[in-house]
Coordinates of N, CA and C in Angstrom, one line a residue:
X1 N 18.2 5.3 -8.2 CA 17.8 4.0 -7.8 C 16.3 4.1 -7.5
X2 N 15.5 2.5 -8.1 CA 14.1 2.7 -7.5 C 13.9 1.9 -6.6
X3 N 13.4 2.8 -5.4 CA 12.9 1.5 -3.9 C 11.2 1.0 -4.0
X4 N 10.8 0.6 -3.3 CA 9.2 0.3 -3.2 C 9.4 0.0 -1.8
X5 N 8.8 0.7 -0.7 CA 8.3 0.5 0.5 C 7.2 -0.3 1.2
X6 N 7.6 -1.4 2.1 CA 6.6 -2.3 2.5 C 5.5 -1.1 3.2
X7 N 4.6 -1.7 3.3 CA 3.6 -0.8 3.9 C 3.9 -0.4 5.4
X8 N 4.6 -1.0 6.2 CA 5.2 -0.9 7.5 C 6.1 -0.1 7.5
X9 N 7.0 0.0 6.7 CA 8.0 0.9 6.4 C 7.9 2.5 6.2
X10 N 6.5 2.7 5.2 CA 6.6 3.6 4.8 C 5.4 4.2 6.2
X11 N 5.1 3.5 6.9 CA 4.2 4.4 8.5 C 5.4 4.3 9.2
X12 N 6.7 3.3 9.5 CA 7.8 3.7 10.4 C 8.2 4.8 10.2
X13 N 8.5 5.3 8.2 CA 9.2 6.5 8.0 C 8.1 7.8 8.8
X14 N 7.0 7.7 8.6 CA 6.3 8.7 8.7 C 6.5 9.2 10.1
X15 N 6.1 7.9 11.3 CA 6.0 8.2 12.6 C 7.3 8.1 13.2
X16 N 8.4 8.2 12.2 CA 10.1 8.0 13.0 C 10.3 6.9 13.9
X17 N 10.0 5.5 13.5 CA 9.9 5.1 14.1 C 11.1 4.0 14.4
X18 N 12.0 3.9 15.6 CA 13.3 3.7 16.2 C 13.5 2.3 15.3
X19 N 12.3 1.3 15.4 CA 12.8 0.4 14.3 C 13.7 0.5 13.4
X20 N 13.5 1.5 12.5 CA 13.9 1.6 10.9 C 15.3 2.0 11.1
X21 N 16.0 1.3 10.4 CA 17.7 1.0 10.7 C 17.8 3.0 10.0
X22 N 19.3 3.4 10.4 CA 20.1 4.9 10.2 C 20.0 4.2 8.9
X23 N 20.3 2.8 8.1 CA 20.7 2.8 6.7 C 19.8 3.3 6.0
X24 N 18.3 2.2 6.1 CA 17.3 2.7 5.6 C 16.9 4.2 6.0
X25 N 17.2 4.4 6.5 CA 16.5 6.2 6.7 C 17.0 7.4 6.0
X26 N 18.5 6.8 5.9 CA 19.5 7.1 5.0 C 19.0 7.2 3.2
X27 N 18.8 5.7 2.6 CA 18.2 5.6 1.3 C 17.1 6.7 1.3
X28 N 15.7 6.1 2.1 CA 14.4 6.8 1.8 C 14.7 8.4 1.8
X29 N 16.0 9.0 2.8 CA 15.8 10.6 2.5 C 16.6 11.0 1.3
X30 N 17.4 10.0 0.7 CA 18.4 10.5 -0.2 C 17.5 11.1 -1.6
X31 N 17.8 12.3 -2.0 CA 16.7 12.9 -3.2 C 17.2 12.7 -4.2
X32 N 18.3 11.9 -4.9 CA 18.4 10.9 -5.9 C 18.1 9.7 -6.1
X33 N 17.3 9.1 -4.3 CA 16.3 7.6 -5.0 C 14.9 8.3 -4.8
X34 N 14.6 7.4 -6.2 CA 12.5 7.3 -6.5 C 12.2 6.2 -5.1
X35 N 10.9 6.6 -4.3 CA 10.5 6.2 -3.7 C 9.0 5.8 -3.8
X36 N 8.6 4.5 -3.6 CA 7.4 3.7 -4.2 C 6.8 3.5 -3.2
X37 N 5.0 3.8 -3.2 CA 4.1 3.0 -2.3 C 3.2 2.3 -3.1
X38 N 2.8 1.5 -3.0 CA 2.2 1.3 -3.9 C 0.7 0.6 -3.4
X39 N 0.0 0.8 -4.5 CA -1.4 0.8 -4.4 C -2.2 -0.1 -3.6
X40 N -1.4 -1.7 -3.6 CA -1.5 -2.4 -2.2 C -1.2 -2.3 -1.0
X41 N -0.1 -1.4 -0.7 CA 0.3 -1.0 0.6 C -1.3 0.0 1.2
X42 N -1.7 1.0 -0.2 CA -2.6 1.7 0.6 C -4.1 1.1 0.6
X43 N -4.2 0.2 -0.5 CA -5.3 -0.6 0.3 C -5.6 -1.3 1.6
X44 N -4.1 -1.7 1.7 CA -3.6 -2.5 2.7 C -4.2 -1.7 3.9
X45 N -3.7 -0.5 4.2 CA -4.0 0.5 5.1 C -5.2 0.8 5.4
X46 N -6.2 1.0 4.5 CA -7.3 1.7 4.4 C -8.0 0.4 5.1
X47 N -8.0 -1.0 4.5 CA -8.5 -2.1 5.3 C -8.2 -1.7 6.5
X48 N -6.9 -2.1 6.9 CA -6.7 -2.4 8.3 C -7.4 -0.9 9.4
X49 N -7.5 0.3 8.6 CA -7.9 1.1 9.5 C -9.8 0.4 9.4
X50 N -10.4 0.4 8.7 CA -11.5 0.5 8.5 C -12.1 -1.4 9.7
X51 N -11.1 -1.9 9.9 CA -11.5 -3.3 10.6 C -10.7 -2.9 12.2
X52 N -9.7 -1.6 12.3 CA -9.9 -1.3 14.0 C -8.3 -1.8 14.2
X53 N -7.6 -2.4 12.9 CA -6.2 -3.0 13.2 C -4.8 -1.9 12.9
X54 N -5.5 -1.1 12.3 CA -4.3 0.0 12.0 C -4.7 1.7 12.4
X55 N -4.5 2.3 13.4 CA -4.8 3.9 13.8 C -4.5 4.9 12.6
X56 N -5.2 5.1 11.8 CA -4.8 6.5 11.1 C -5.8 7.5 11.4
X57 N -5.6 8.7 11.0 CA -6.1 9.8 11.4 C -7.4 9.8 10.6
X58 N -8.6 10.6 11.0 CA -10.1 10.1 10.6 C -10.6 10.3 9.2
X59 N -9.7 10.6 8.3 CA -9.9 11.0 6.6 C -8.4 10.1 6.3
X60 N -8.5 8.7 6.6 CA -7.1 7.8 5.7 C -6.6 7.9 4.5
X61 N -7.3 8.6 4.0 CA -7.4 8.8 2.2 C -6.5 10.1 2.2
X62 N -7.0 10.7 2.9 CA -6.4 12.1 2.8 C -5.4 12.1 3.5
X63 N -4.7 11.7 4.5 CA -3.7 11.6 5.5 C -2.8 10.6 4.5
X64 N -3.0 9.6 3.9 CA -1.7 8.7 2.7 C -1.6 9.7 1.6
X65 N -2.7 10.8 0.9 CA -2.5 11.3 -0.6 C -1.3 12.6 0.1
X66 N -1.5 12.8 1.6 CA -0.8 13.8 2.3 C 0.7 13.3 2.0
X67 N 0.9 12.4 3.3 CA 1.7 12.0 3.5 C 3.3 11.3 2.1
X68 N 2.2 10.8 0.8 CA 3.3 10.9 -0.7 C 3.3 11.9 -0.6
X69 N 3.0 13.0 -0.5 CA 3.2 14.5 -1.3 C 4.9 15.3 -0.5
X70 N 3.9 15.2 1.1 CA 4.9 15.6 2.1 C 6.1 14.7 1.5
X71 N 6.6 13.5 1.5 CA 7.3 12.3 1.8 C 8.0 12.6 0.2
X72 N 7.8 13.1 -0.8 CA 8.0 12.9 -2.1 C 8.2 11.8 -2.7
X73 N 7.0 10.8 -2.5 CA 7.0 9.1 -2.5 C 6.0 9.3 -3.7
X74 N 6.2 8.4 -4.8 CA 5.3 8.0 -6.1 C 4.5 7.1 -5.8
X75 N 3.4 7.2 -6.2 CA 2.6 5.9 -6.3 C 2.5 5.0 -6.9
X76 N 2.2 3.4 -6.7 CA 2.6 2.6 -8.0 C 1.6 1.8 -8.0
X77 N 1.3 1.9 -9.0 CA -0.3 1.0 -9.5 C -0.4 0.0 -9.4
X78 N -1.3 -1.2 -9.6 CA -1.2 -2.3 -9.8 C -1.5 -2.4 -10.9
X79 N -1.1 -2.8 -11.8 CA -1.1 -3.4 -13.3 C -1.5 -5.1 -13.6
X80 N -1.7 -5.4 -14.5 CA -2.2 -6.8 -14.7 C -0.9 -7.5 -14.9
X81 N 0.2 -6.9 -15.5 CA 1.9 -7.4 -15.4 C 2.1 -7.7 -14.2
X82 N 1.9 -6.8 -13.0 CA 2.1 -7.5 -12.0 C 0.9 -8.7 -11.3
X83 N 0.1 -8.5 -11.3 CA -0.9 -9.5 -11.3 C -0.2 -11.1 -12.1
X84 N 0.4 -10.9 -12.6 CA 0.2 -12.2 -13.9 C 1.9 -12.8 -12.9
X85 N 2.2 -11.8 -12.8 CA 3.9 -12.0 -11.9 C 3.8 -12.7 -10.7
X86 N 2.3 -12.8 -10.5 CA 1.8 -13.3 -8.8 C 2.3 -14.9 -8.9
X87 N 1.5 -15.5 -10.3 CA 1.5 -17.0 -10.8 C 3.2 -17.5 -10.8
X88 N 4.4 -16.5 -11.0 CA 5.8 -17.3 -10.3 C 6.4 -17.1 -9.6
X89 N 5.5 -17.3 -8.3 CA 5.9 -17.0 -7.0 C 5.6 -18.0 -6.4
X90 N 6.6 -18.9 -5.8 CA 6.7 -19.8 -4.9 C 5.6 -19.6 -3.9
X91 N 4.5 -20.5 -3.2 CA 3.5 -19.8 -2.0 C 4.6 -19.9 -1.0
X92 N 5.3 -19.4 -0.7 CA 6.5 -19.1 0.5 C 5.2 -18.2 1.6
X93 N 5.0 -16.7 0.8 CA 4.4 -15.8 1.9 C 2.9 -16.3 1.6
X94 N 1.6 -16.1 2.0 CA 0.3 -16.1 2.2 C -0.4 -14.8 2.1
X95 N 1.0 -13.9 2.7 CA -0.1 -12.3 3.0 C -0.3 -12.0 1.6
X96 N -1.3 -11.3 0.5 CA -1.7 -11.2 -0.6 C -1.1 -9.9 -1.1
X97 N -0.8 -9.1 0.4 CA -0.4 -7.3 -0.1 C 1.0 -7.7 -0.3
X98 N 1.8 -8.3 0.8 CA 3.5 -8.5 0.6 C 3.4 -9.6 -0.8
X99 N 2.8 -10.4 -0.8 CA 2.8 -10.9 -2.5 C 2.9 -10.5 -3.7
X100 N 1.9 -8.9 -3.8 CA 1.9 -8.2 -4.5 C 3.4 -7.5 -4.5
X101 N 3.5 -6.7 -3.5 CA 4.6 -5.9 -3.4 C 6.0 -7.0 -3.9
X102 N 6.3 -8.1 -3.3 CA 7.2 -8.9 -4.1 C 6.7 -8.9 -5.7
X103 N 5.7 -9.1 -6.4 CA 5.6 -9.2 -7.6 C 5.9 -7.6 -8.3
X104 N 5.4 -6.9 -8.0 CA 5.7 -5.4 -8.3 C 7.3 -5.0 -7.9
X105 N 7.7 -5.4 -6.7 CA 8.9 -5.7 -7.3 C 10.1 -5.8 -8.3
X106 N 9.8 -7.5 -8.3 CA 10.3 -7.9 -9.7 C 10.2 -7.8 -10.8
X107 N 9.1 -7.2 -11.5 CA 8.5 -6.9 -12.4 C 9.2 -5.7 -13.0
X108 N 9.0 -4.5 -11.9 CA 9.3 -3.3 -12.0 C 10.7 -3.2 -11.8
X109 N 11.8 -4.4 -11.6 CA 13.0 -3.9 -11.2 C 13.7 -2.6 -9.6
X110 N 12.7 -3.5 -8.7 CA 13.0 -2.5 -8.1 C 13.7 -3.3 -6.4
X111 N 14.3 -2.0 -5.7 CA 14.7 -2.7 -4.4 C 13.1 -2.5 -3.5
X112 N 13.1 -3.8 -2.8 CA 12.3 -3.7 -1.5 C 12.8 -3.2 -0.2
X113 N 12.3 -2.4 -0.1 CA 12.6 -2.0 1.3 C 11.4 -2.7 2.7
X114 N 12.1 -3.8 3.5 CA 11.3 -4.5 3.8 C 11.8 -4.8 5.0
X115 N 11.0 -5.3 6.3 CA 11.8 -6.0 7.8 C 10.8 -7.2 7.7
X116 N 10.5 -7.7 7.0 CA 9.5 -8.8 6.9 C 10.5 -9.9 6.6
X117 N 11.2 -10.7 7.3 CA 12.0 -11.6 7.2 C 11.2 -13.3 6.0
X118 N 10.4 -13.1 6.0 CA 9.6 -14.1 4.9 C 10.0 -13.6 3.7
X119 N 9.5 -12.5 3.4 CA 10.0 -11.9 1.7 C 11.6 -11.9 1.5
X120 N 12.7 -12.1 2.4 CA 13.5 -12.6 2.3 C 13.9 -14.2 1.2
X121 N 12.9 -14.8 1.5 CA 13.1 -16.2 1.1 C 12.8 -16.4 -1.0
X122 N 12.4 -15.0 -1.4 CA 12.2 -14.9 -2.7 C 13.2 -14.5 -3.3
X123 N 13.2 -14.6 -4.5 CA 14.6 -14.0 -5.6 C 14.2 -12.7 -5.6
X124 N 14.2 -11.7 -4.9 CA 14.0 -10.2 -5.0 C 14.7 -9.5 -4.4
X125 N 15.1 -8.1 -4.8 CA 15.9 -7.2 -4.6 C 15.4 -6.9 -3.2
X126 N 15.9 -7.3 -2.0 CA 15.6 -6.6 -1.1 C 17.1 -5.6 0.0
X127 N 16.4 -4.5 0.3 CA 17.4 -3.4 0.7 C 18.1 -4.2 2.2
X128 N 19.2 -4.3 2.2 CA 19.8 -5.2 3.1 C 19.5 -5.2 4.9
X129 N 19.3 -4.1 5.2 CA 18.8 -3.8 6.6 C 17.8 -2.6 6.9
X130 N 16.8 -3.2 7.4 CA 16.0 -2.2 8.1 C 15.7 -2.3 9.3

C-alpha cells in the first residue's frame, strides 16, 4: 500500500509525538507500506522554518534529506498532473500545501495520512485515525 504523509504527520512520526494514533504508527512502521513526503510538505517546512513558525535544526535541508533516508520515506514530486488535479477540487480547504497533498493524492492513488479534519470533506483516500 501507498501512504503520503501530511506534513504534520511526518514531524509527529519523527519527534514521537503522543498525538499520532498506535494505528497510524502502526501503518508508517509497517515495511510493506511505501511511504510519501512530498515536495510540498518540504517546501511547506522550509517556509515555515525560514519565517520563525516551525523549529528545525539549523541546516533544514539537510535534517528532511536525513530524516527520508533514516525514516525510509520516498519523496514525491510535484508534477504538472498534479497541478492540473488542483482545478477539481472543491475550494473546501484554502491552505495551498494540504491542496496539493489532496491533489497528489488522488492523482497518485494514494492513502492520506492526515489529522486535518477539513481534508476530510474531499473524495480522498484518507487513513482512518490519527
Amino acid at each position: 500500500m501507498r501512504y503520503l504523509l501530511d506534513t504534520h504527520i511526518f514531524l509527529w512520526w519523527i519527534v514521537d509525538q503522543p498525538k499520532l494514533s498506535a494505528a497510524a504508527k502502526c501503518v508508517i512502521a509497517a515495511p510493506d507500506h511505501e511511504m510519501y513526503v512530498s515536495a510540498a510538505s518540504t517546501w511547506e517546512m522550509i517556509i515555515k522554518s525560514v519565517i520563525g513558525k516551525l523549529s528545525l535544526p539549523p541546516s533544514p535541508e539537510e535534517f528532511i534529506r536525513d530524516q527520508l533516508r533514516i525514516n525510509r520515506m520516498l519523496p514525491l514530486p510535484i508534477t504538472i498532473e498534479h497541478s492540473l488535479t488542483l482545478a477539481t477540487l472543491p475550494m473546501i480547504h484554502k491552505d495551498p500545501f494540504d491542496r496539493m497533498l489532496i491533489a497528489q493524492t488522488i492523482f497518485e492513488e494514494m492513502v492520506l495520512i492526515t489529522d486535518d479534519p477539513v481534508i476530510k470533506n474531499y473524495q480522498v483516500n484518507v487513513f482512518p485515525s490519527c
